[in-house]
Amino acid sequence: MKNNIIPAIRLTLFCALFFSGFYTMSIWGIAQLAPNQGDGFVTNNNGQRYHTNVAQAFTKDQYFWPRPSAVDYNAAGSGGSNKGPSNPDYLALVQSRIDTFLLKNPGIAKKDIPAEMVTASGSGLDPHLSLAAASIQVKRIAKARNVSEIQVNQLIAQHLEKPLLGLLGTEKLNVLQLNLALDKLK
Amino acid sequence: MNTEILGIVAMYGIVLLLAIPLGRYIGKIFNYEPTWADKLFNPIDRFFFKMGGIDDKVEMNWKQHLGALLTINLVWFLLSMFVLLNMDWLPLNPDANPAMTSDLAFNTSVSFITNTNLQHYSGETGLSYLGQLTLMLWQFISAACGMAICAVVFMAMKEKTSTTLGNFYSFFVRSATRVLLPLCIVVATILVFNGTPMTFGGKDHITTLEGKTQDVSRGPVAAFVAIKQLGTNGGGFYGPNSANPMENPNYLTNIVESVSIVLLPIALVFALGYVLKRKKLAYTIFGVMTLGFLLLLLPTVIGETGGNPAIDNMGISQNMGSMEGKEVRFGAVSSANWATYTTCTSNGSVNAMHDSFTPLGGATTLLGMMVNCFYGGIGVGFLNFYIFIILGVFISGLMVGRTPEFLGKKIEAKEMKIAMIIALLHPFLILAGTALASHLYAGNPEAYAGWLANPGYHGFSEMLYEFTSSSANNGSGFEGLGDNTPFWNIATGIVMLMARYLPIIGPVAIAGLLAAKKHVPESSGTLKTDTSTFGFMVFAVIFIVAALSFFPALTLGPIAEYFSLYQ
């Protein structure tokens, strides 16, 4: 033990220099070559900067709403609900989300509401919707914006992200990009 | 749904394609055979030894190896405590986050030096960037430490009779620089090009499209995520780990991060085959591990894609499966896949919230950690499996009436006693810990009301999961548990310490004792350990010792919840 102490301390300090210092700075250097220089994916629109990967809170009728968030879209304190599938309070919350959704989206059949639209995402910042979750909002958005449903559906078709290589994973739509495109309609 | 299934098949295919050549490469490094990378790494390693004041040519016996390992781990613990308790005034703290309380700092330090990465804090608000970078250092070197000690056991399994088993520091540095570092650079590069942040700037202030303000946490995320995935660490930069879209932005990064979880644990099995020149033994071990893994993966996928029956009853559509706590860009299938990878390997990172999994998914993730050797943690997963091999050899020996031997070395009472103690330690820590917590809660539910986010069976599962995850050095959680309290910080801290170091000491002692024994040449009566028959024997031992001892606890948690939901 005794003759191990000094080498252990010296080796640890050098490892700190090497891995926390040199390795981190190399990755930081590589990041300078990446899009947005390691700032994450940022979209610029009319002089405003938005993080494409981070869900924003959308509550107005004329925008696509993202999935519910257990942390109210707090991107500095992300998290899920951590509610278990049998928790009665949780199930009551889901039921109330369904009721609210039906109220705000007249003319929608309950059986068509996809579960992802009334369940909270893992991070509370899920930037995406499934095709079903976007399509079910078309009627409301078209009415609120006074545009035809066909136009909104076209936007969805344009922004639909296919699975990776067309083969792997899920199909999805980025809510922010859809909403930016909505604002450009007409 | 079909593309989702294809996604996880592709992931496992990539794992195999990479793990076999990587295993050969690691084998060469452990054997000190020349590789193409020597020109680059020899000078780097020499510099490490020079700065450490270490003679890397000194051969050590098994006790000296353990002495070196435990001493350096103690140094890490003390340094970690210092940083976490003083983050508030130390540099690299742009968001002005506070220092940790002493019980939380104890838990976090233990958690990271033991390769567990149980997190009772949330990264965005609980750590400065210096704190994050310090924890990242433990992620590198605790993984390298696991690989080094695995190398020691490999050396001890060689046929020759020997008391010296290489140099600990040398294995340690070679694992860190020649294996972990290059892999991390590749993974981190893929991540930054796909939108994972890598910056030292503080929070980004955004005005949303609807005119609200939103602060977005950033930091040196990509560097951190690479090693937390590859080193079976699992501690995320952000609170919800790789479910956070900054930490894991798209399906491609999800593939890369998923593959990184199991890559090194599987490659080490192939490395064993290379080091010992016993490929068949390696494939037998790999086969048993994979069988167990698949038996856990399948029910998880079925459970999560099937959705929550209570939500079905509300009359809405669950085509994507159970989506509470999951992200649309991954879907239920790859979330179930990640959950199985991460609990089988003691990684503990997540891309979906396990607390919100269906009872079936909850049960399999628990079981993966209870077994803790279907691939297992980096280096230590094999050590756990080694214990089950010793038990399997002994029981088979009794059945055929011969002195049990493994790789030409006689297994006697001393080795068996150590193996039994280590095999029983894991169930003991989990069940005793959960019993204590349940006792406290049941005795005074009002005082401990902050503990559980869910009532009933699921609440019990939250406590069971926390102790299982600590004892498996996994680090994932049913995160609804209010775990930043002195009880949970100290209790799980102690469990993590015992569950890390005793299962290292035990197998190294057995291997060291066996290595010093005379080699008995194989004869017709020798029990062959590289056959499928022996593979099934080991599987049976694992099933009886690891799985069945937990059955009563599982019955009170996820199994009871299952039957209450699916009436």
Short mmCIF file of N, CA, C and O in Angstrom, two decimals, chain B residues 60-171:
data_model
loop_
_atom_site.label_atom_id
_atom_site.label_comp_id
_atom_site.label_asym_id
_atom_site.label_seq_id
_atom_site.Cartn_x
_atom_site.Cartn_y
_atom_site.Cartn_z
N MET B 60 3.82 -8.08 -10.89
CA MET B 60 3.12 -8.09 -9.60
C MET B 60 2.42 -9.43 -9.39
O MET B 60 1.96 -10.04 -10.35
N ASN B 61 2.29 -9.84 -8.13
CA ASN B 61 1.43 -10.99 -7.85
C ASN B 61 0.01 -10.47 -7.58
O ASN B 61 -0.23 -9.27 -7.57
N TRP B 62 -0.94 -11.38 -7.35
CA TRP B 62 -2.33 -10.93 -7.30
C TRP B 62 -2.59 -9.98 -6.15
O TRP B 62 -3.38 -9.04 -6.26
N LYS B 63 -1.88 -10.17 -5.03
CA LYS B 63 -2.11 -9.26 -3.90
C LYS B 63 -1.59 -7.86 -4.21
O LYS B 63 -2.20 -6.86 -3.84
N GLN B 64 -0.44 -7.82 -4.91
CA GLN B 64 0.10 -6.50 -5.26
C GLN B 64 -0.81 -5.78 -6.25
O GLN B 64 -0.97 -4.56 -6.18
N HIS B 65 -1.41 -6.54 -7.16
CA HIS B 65 -2.36 -5.93 -8.09
C HIS B 65 -3.50 -5.28 -7.33
O HIS B 65 -3.87 -4.13 -7.59
N LEU B 66 -4.06 -6.03 -6.37
CA LEU B 66 -5.20 -5.49 -5.62
C LEU B 66 -4.77 -4.28 -4.81
O LEU B 66 -5.51 -3.30 -4.70
N GLY B 67 -3.55 -4.32 -4.25
CA GLY B 67 -3.05 -3.18 -3.49
C GLY B 67 -2.98 -1.93 -4.35
O GLY B 67 -3.43 -0.85 -3.95
N ALA B 68 -2.44 -2.10 -5.56
CA ALA B 68 -2.31 -0.95 -6.47
C ALA B 68 -3.69 -0.42 -6.84
O ALA B 68 -3.94 0.79 -6.83
N LEU B 69 -4.63 -1.34 -7.13
CA LEU B 69 -5.98 -0.93 -7.53
C LEU B 69 -6.69 -0.17 -6.41
O LEU B 69 -7.24 0.91 -6.62
N LEU B 70 -6.63 -0.73 -5.20
CA LEU B 70 -7.38 -0.11 -4.11
C LEU B 70 -6.77 1.24 -3.74
O LEU B 70 -7.49 2.19 -3.44
N THR B 71 -5.44 1.34 -3.78
CA THR B 71 -4.81 2.61 -3.42
C THR B 71 -5.21 3.70 -4.40
O THR B 71 -5.61 4.80 -3.99
N ILE B 72 -5.12 3.40 -5.69
CA ILE B 72 -5.41 4.47 -6.65
C ILE B 72 -6.89 4.85 -6.60
O ILE B 72 -7.26 6.01 -6.73
N ASN B 73 -7.77 3.88 -6.31
CA ASN B 73 -9.19 4.19 -6.17
C ASN B 73 -9.45 5.10 -4.97
O ASN B 73 -10.31 5.98 -5.02
N LEU B 74 -8.66 4.90 -3.91
CA LEU B 74 -8.81 5.77 -2.73
C LEU B 74 -8.41 7.20 -3.08
O LEU B 74 -9.07 8.16 -2.68
N VAL B 75 -7.33 7.34 -3.84
CA VAL B 75 -6.90 8.68 -4.28
C VAL B 75 -8.02 9.35 -5.07
O VAL B 75 -8.34 10.52 -4.88
N TRP B 76 -8.64 8.59 -5.97
CA TRP B 76 -9.73 9.15 -6.79
C TRP B 76 -10.86 9.63 -5.90
O TRP B 76 -11.43 10.69 -6.11
N PHE B 77 -11.20 8.83 -4.90
CA PHE B 77 -12.31 9.18 -4.02
C PHE B 77 -12.03 10.51 -3.32
O PHE B 77 -12.88 11.40 -3.29
N LEU B 78 -10.81 10.64 -2.78
CA LEU B 78 -10.49 11.86 -2.02
C LEU B 78 -10.50 13.09 -2.93
O LEU B 78 -11.06 14.13 -2.59
N LEU B 79 -9.91 12.96 -4.11
CA LEU B 79 -9.88 14.09 -5.04
C LEU B 79 -11.30 14.48 -5.46
O LEU B 79 -11.65 15.66 -5.53
N SER B 80 -12.13 13.47 -5.70
CA SER B 80 -13.50 13.71 -6.12
C SER B 80 -14.28 14.45 -5.04
O SER B 80 -15.00 15.40 -5.33
N MET B 81 -14.12 14.01 -3.79
CA MET B 81 -14.80 14.68 -2.68
C MET B 81 -14.39 16.15 -2.64
O MET B 81 -15.23 17.04 -2.47
N PHE B 82 -13.08 16.40 -2.80
CA PHE B 82 -12.60 17.79 -2.74
C PHE B 82 -13.28 18.65 -3.80
O PHE B 82 -13.80 19.73 -3.51
N VAL B 83 -13.30 18.16 -5.03
CA VAL B 83 -13.87 18.98 -6.12
C VAL B 83 -15.37 19.20 -5.90
O VAL B 83 -15.86 20.33 -5.97
N LEU B 84 -16.11 18.13 -5.57
CA LEU B 84 -17.57 18.26 -5.48
C LEU B 84 -18.00 19.15 -4.31
O LEU B 84 -19.03 19.81 -4.38
N LEU B 85 -17.18 19.18 -3.26
CA LEU B 85 -17.55 20.00 -2.10
C LEU B 85 -17.15 21.46 -2.28
O LEU B 85 -17.53 22.32 -1.50
N ASN B 86 -16.33 21.75 -3.31
CA ASN B 86 -15.82 23.12 -3.47
C ASN B 86 -16.10 23.70 -4.85
O ASN B 86 -15.49 24.69 -5.23
N MET B 87 -17.05 23.09 -5.58
CA MET B 87 -17.32 23.54 -6.95
C MET B 87 -17.70 25.00 -7.02
O MET B 87 -17.44 25.67 -8.02
N ASP B 88 -18.37 25.51 -5.98
CA ASP B 88 -18.93 26.85 -6.07
C ASP B 88 -17.86 27.92 -6.29
O ASP B 88 -18.10 28.90 -6.96
N TRP B 89 -16.65 27.72 -5.72
CA TRP B 89 -15.63 28.75 -5.93
C TRP B 89 -14.52 28.31 -6.89
O TRP B 89 -13.71 29.12 -7.32
N LEU B 90 -14.50 27.03 -7.26
CA LEU B 90 -13.49 26.58 -8.22
C LEU B 90 -13.87 27.09 -9.63
O LEU B 90 -15.00 27.47 -9.86
N PRO B 91 -12.91 27.09 -10.56
CA PRO B 91 -13.21 27.66 -11.88
C PRO B 91 -14.19 26.82 -12.70
O PRO B 91 -14.64 25.76 -12.26
N LEU B 92 -14.51 27.29 -13.91
CA LEU B 92 -15.40 26.62 -14.87
C LEU B 92 -16.81 26.43 -14.34
O LEU B 92 -17.37 25.35 -14.40
N ASN B 93 -17.37 27.50 -13.82
CA ASN B 93 -18.73 27.42 -13.27
C ASN B 93 -19.57 28.59 -13.80
O ASN B 93 -20.02 29.44 -13.04
N PRO B 94 -19.82 28.62 -15.14
CA PRO B 94 -20.49 29.80 -15.72
C PRO B 94 -21.93 29.97 -15.24
O PRO B 94 -22.43 31.08 -15.21
N ASP B 95 -22.60 28.88 -14.88
CA ASP B 95 -23.99 28.99 -14.44
C ASP B 95 -24.11 29.19 -12.93
O ASP B 95 -25.21 29.15 -12.39
N ALA B 96 -22.96 29.36 -12.25
CA ALA B 96 -22.93 29.58 -10.80
C ALA B 96 -23.71 28.51 -10.03
O ALA B 96 -24.54 28.82 -9.18
N ASN B 97 -23.44 27.25 -10.36
CA ASN B 97 -24.09 26.15 -9.62
C ASN B 97 -23.42 25.97 -8.26
O ASN B 97 -22.23 26.22 -8.10
N PRO B 98 -24.18 25.52 -7.25
CA PRO B 98 -23.62 25.41 -5.90
C PRO B 98 -22.79 24.14 -5.71
O PRO B 98 -22.83 23.23 -6.55
N ALA B 99 -22.03 24.08 -4.60
CA ALA B 99 -21.31 22.86 -4.23
C ALA B 99 -22.31 21.83 -3.71
O ALA B 99 -23.45 22.15 -3.39
N MET B 100 -21.88 20.56 -3.62
CA MET B 100 -22.77 19.51 -3.13
C MET B 100 -22.76 19.45 -1.61
O MET B 100 -21.78 19.84 -0.97
N THR B 101 -23.84 18.91 -1.03
CA THR B 101 -23.82 18.59 0.38
C THR B 101 -22.90 17.40 0.59
O THR B 101 -22.60 16.67 -0.36
N SER B 102 -22.47 17.16 1.83
CA SER B 102 -21.45 16.13 2.02
C SER B 102 -21.99 14.73 1.72
O SER B 102 -21.29 13.90 1.14
N ASP B 103 -23.25 14.45 2.08
CA ASP B 103 -23.74 13.09 1.80
C ASP B 103 -23.93 12.88 0.30
O ASP B 103 -23.65 11.81 -0.23
N LEU B 104 -24.34 13.94 -0.42
CA LEU B 104 -24.49 13.81 -1.87
C LEU B 104 -23.12 13.68 -2.54
O LEU B 104 -22.94 12.88 -3.49
N ALA B 105 -22.13 14.43 -2.04
CA ALA B 105 -20.77 14.33 -2.59
C ALA B 105 -20.20 12.94 -2.36
O ALA B 105 -19.55 12.36 -3.24
N PHE B 106 -20.46 12.35 -1.18
CA PHE B 106 -20.02 10.98 -0.90
C PHE B 106 -20.64 10.02 -1.89
O PHE B 106 -19.95 9.22 -2.53
N ASN B 107 -21.97 10.14 -2.05
CA ASN B 107 -22.66 9.23 -2.96
C ASN B 107 -22.14 9.38 -4.38
O ASN B 107 -21.87 8.39 -5.07
N THR B 108 -21.99 10.62 -4.84
CA THR B 108 -21.58 10.86 -6.22
C THR B 108 -20.14 10.40 -6.45
O THR B 108 -19.84 9.79 -7.48
N SER B 109 -19.25 10.67 -5.49
CA SER B 109 -17.86 10.25 -5.65
C SER B 109 -17.77 8.73 -5.73
O SER B 109 -17.14 8.18 -6.64
N VAL B 110 -18.42 8.05 -4.79
CA VAL B 110 -18.41 6.60 -4.80
C VAL B 110 -19.00 6.09 -6.10
O VAL B 110 -18.46 5.20 -6.77
N SER B 111 -20.10 6.70 -6.49
CA SER B 111 -20.82 6.26 -7.67
C SER B 111 -19.95 6.32 -8.92
O SER B 111 -20.01 5.42 -9.76
N PHE B 112 -19.13 7.37 -9.04
CA PHE B 112 -18.34 7.50 -10.26
C PHE B 112 -17.03 6.72 -10.22
O PHE B 112 -16.61 6.19 -11.23
N ILE B 113 -16.39 6.61 -9.05
CA ILE B 113 -15.15 5.82 -9.04
C ILE B 113 -15.46 4.33 -9.13
O ILE B 113 -14.62 3.55 -9.55
N THR B 114 -16.67 3.91 -8.75
CA THR B 114 -17.00 2.49 -8.85
C THR B 114 -17.63 2.15 -10.20
O THR B 114 -18.18 1.07 -10.37
N ASN B 115 -17.60 3.09 -11.16
CA ASN B 115 -18.14 2.81 -12.49
C ASN B 115 -19.65 2.61 -12.46
O ASN B 115 -20.23 1.98 -13.33
N THR B 116 -20.31 3.14 -11.41
CA THR B 116 -21.75 2.95 -11.29
C THR B 116 -22.50 4.08 -11.98
O THR B 116 -23.38 3.86 -12.81
N ASN B 117 -22.19 5.31 -11.56
CA ASN B 117 -22.84 6.50 -12.10
C ASN B 117 -24.31 6.60 -11.73
O ASN B 117 -25.14 7.06 -12.50
N LEU B 118 -24.63 6.16 -10.53
CA LEU B 118 -25.93 6.48 -9.96
C LEU B 118 -25.90 7.98 -9.72
O LEU B 118 -24.94 8.50 -9.17
N GLN B 119 -26.93 8.70 -10.13
CA GLN B 119 -26.90 10.15 -10.00
C GLN B 119 -28.05 10.63 -9.15
O GLN B 119 -29.20 10.55 -9.57
N HIS B 120 -27.74 11.14 -7.96
CA HIS B 120 -28.78 11.70 -7.11
C HIS B 120 -28.86 13.22 -7.28
O HIS B 120 -29.48 13.91 -6.49
N TYR B 121 -28.18 13.73 -8.31
CA TYR B 121 -28.23 15.16 -8.63
C TYR B 121 -28.68 15.25 -10.08
O TYR B 121 -28.72 14.25 -10.77
N SER B 122 -28.99 16.45 -10.53
CA SER B 122 -29.28 16.62 -11.95
C SER B 122 -28.17 17.48 -12.55
O SER B 122 -27.84 18.52 -12.00
N GLY B 123 -27.60 17.00 -13.66
CA GLY B 123 -26.39 17.61 -14.20
C GLY B 123 -26.50 19.10 -14.50
O GLY B 123 -25.56 19.86 -14.28
N GLU B 124 -27.68 19.52 -14.98
CA GLU B 124 -27.79 20.91 -15.41
C GLU B 124 -27.65 21.88 -14.25
O GLU B 124 -27.10 22.98 -14.41
N THR B 125 -28.15 21.49 -13.07
CA THR B 125 -28.16 22.42 -11.95
C THR B 125 -27.23 21.99 -10.82
O THR B 125 -26.92 22.79 -9.95
N GLY B 126 -26.78 20.74 -10.83
CA GLY B 126 -26.04 20.21 -9.68
C GLY B 126 -24.53 20.21 -9.83
O GLY B 126 -23.82 19.89 -8.88
N LEU B 127 -24.01 20.53 -11.01
CA LEU B 127 -22.56 20.42 -11.24
C LEU B 127 -22.05 21.61 -12.03
O LEU B 127 -22.72 22.10 -12.93
N SER B 128 -20.83 22.06 -11.71
CA SER B 128 -20.15 23.01 -12.58
C SER B 128 -19.48 22.21 -13.71
O SER B 128 -19.47 20.98 -13.68
N TYR B 129 -18.94 22.92 -14.70
CA TYR B 129 -18.26 22.18 -15.77
C TYR B 129 -17.02 21.49 -15.22
O TYR B 129 -16.63 20.42 -15.70
N LEU B 130 -16.37 22.07 -14.21
CA LEU B 130 -15.22 21.39 -13.59
C LEU B 130 -15.68 20.09 -12.94
O LEU B 130 -15.03 19.05 -13.04
N GLY B 131 -16.86 20.15 -12.28
CA GLY B 131 -17.43 18.94 -11.70
C GLY B 131 -17.69 17.90 -12.77
O GLY B 131 -17.35 16.72 -12.61
N GLN B 132 -18.28 18.32 -13.88
CA GLN B 132 -18.57 17.39 -14.98
C GLN B 132 -17.27 16.77 -15.50
O GLN B 132 -17.20 15.57 -15.74
N LEU B 133 -16.24 17.60 -15.68
CA LEU B 133 -14.99 17.09 -16.25
C LEU B 133 -14.27 16.17 -15.26
O LEU B 133 -13.58 15.23 -15.67
N THR B 134 -14.43 16.44 -13.96
CA THR B 134 -13.84 15.54 -12.97
C THR B 134 -14.53 14.18 -13.01
O THR B 134 -13.88 13.14 -13.02
N LEU B 135 -15.86 14.22 -13.08
CA LEU B 135 -16.59 12.95 -13.15
C LEU B 135 -16.24 12.21 -14.44
O LEU B 135 -16.15 10.98 -14.46
N MET B 136 -16.02 12.97 -15.51
CA MET B 136 -15.64 12.34 -16.77
C MET B 136 -14.30 11.63 -16.64
O MET B 136 -14.08 10.57 -17.22
N LEU B 137 -13.40 12.20 -15.84
CA LEU B 137 -12.11 11.55 -15.60
C LEU B 137 -12.32 10.19 -14.95
O LEU B 137 -11.74 9.19 -15.34
N TRP B 138 -13.21 10.12 -13.95
CA TRP B 138 -13.47 8.81 -13.30
C TRP B 138 -14.10 7.86 -14.30
O TRP B 138 -13.88 6.66 -14.24
N GLN B 139 -14.92 8.40 -15.22
CA GLN B 139 -15.53 7.52 -16.21
C GLN B 139 -14.45 6.83 -17.04
O GLN B 139 -14.53 5.64 -17.33
N PHE B 140 -13.42 7.60 -17.43
CA PHE B 140 -12.33 7.01 -18.19
C PHE B 140 -11.57 5.99 -17.34
O PHE B 140 -11.37 4.85 -17.73
N ILE B 141 -11.12 6.45 -16.16
CA ILE B 141 -10.14 5.61 -15.48
C ILE B 141 -10.79 4.50 -14.66
O ILE B 141 -10.16 3.47 -14.44
N SER B 142 -12.07 4.64 -14.28
CA SER B 142 -12.69 3.48 -13.62
C SER B 142 -12.94 2.38 -14.65
O SER B 142 -12.84 1.19 -14.33
N ALA B 143 -13.24 2.77 -15.90
CA ALA B 143 -13.41 1.76 -16.95
C ALA B 143 -12.06 1.09 -17.25
O ALA B 143 -11.98 -0.13 -17.38
N ALA B 144 -11.01 1.90 -17.34
CA ALA B 144 -9.68 1.35 -17.60
C ALA B 144 -9.25 0.42 -16.48
O ALA B 144 -8.61 -0.61 -16.70
N CYS B 145 -9.66 0.78 -15.26
CA CYS B 145 -9.35 -0.04 -14.09
C CYS B 145 -10.04 -1.39 -14.20
O CYS B 145 -9.44 -2.44 -13.92
N GLY B 146 -11.30 -1.40 -14.65
CA GLY B 146 -12.02 -2.65 -14.87
C GLY B 146 -11.34 -3.52 -15.92
O GLY B 146 -11.19 -4.73 -15.74
N MET B 147 -10.90 -2.88 -17.00
CA MET B 147 -10.22 -3.65 -18.05
C MET B 147 -8.90 -4.21 -17.53
O MET B 147 -8.53 -5.35 -17.84
N ALA B 148 -8.18 -3.40 -16.76
CA ALA B 148 -6.87 -3.83 -16.26
C ALA B 148 -7.01 -5.06 -15.37
O ALA B 148 -6.26 -6.03 -15.50
N ILE B 149 -8.01 -5.05 -14.50
CA ILE B 149 -8.14 -6.15 -13.56
C ILE B 149 -8.66 -7.39 -14.29
O ILE B 149 -8.32 -8.53 -13.94
N CYS B 150 -9.43 -7.17 -15.36
CA CYS B 150 -9.86 -8.28 -16.21
C CYS B 150 -8.63 -8.90 -16.89
O CYS B 150 -8.51 -10.13 -16.97
N ALA B 151 -7.71 -8.06 -17.32
CA ALA B 151 -6.47 -8.56 -17.94
C ALA B 151 -5.69 -9.42 -16.96
O ALA B 151 -5.14 -10.46 -17.33
N VAL B 152 -5.67 -9.01 -15.69
CA VAL B 152 -4.95 -9.77 -14.67
C VAL B 152 -5.54 -11.18 -14.56
O VAL B 152 -4.80 -12.18 -14.50
N VAL B 153 -6.87 -11.26 -14.56
CA VAL B 153 -7.51 -12.58 -14.47
C VAL B 153 -7.22 -13.40 -15.72
O VAL B 153 -6.97 -14.62 -15.64
N PHE B 154 -7.24 -12.77 -16.89
CA PHE B 154 -6.87 -13.48 -18.12
C PHE B 154 -5.47 -14.09 -17.99
O PHE B 154 -5.24 -15.25 -18.34
N MET B 155 -4.52 -13.28 -17.50
CA MET B 155 -3.14 -13.76 -17.35
C MET B 155 -3.10 -14.97 -16.41
O MET B 155 -2.38 -15.93 -16.64
N ALA B 156 -3.91 -14.88 -15.35
CA ALA B 156 -3.91 -15.96 -14.36
C ALA B 156 -4.52 -17.24 -14.93
O ALA B 156 -4.26 -18.33 -14.42
N MET B 157 -5.35 -17.11 -15.98
CA MET B 157 -6.00 -18.29 -16.53
C MET B 157 -5.10 -19.02 -17.52
O MET B 157 -5.48 -20.07 -18.03
N LYS B 158 -3.95 -18.46 -17.82
CA LYS B 158 -3.03 -19.16 -18.74
C LYS B 158 -2.52 -20.44 -18.08
O LYS B 158 -2.53 -20.58 -16.86
N GLU B 159 -2.04 -21.36 -18.94
CA GLU B 159 -1.74 -22.70 -18.44
C GLU B 159 -0.56 -22.75 -17.48
O GLU B 159 -0.54 -23.53 -16.54
N LYS B 160 0.43 -21.92 -17.73
CA LYS B 160 1.67 -22.06 -16.96
C LYS B 160 1.44 -21.73 -15.48
O LYS B 160 0.56 -20.95 -15.13
N THR B 161 2.23 -22.38 -14.63
CA THR B 161 2.15 -22.11 -13.21
C THR B 161 2.95 -20.85 -12.91
O THR B 161 4.12 -20.76 -13.27
N SER B 162 2.30 -19.88 -12.30
CA SER B 162 2.99 -18.61 -12.12
C SER B 162 2.39 -17.84 -10.96
O SER B 162 1.20 -17.97 -10.65
N THR B 163 3.22 -17.04 -10.29
CA THR B 163 2.67 -16.18 -9.25
C THR B 163 2.64 -14.73 -9.70
O THR B 163 1.97 -13.91 -9.09
N THR B 164 3.39 -14.39 -10.77
CA THR B 164 3.37 -13.00 -11.21
C THR B 164 2.46 -12.86 -12.43
O THR B 164 2.41 -13.73 -13.30
N LEU B 165 1.73 -11.77 -12.46
CA LEU B 165 0.67 -11.62 -13.46
C LEU B 165 0.74 -10.25 -14.13
O LEU B 165 -0.25 -9.55 -14.23
N GLY B 166 1.89 -9.82 -14.58
CA GLY B 166 1.99 -8.53 -15.27
C GLY B 166 1.96 -7.36 -14.31
O GLY B 166 1.97 -7.54 -13.08
N ASN B 167 1.90 -6.17 -14.87
CA ASN B 167 1.95 -4.95 -14.07
C ASN B 167 0.62 -4.22 -14.16
O ASN B 167 0.14 -3.92 -15.25
N PHE B 168 0.03 -3.91 -13.01
CA PHE B 168 -1.30 -3.30 -12.98
C PHE B 168 -1.33 -1.97 -13.72
O PHE B 168 -2.20 -1.72 -14.55
N TYR B 169 -0.37 -1.09 -13.39
CA TYR B 169 -0.38 0.24 -14.00
C TYR B 169 -0.25 0.15 -15.51
O TYR B 169 -0.82 0.94 -16.25
N SER B 170 0.53 -0.83 -15.95
CA SER B 170 0.74 -0.97 -17.38
C SER B 170 -0.56 -1.37 -18.08
O SER B 170 -0.95 -0.76 -19.08
N PHE B 171 -1.25 -2.37 -17.54
CA PHE B 171 -2.55 -2.76 -18.11
C PHE B 171 -3.51 -1.58 -18.10
O PHE B 171 -4.26 -1.34 -19.05
#
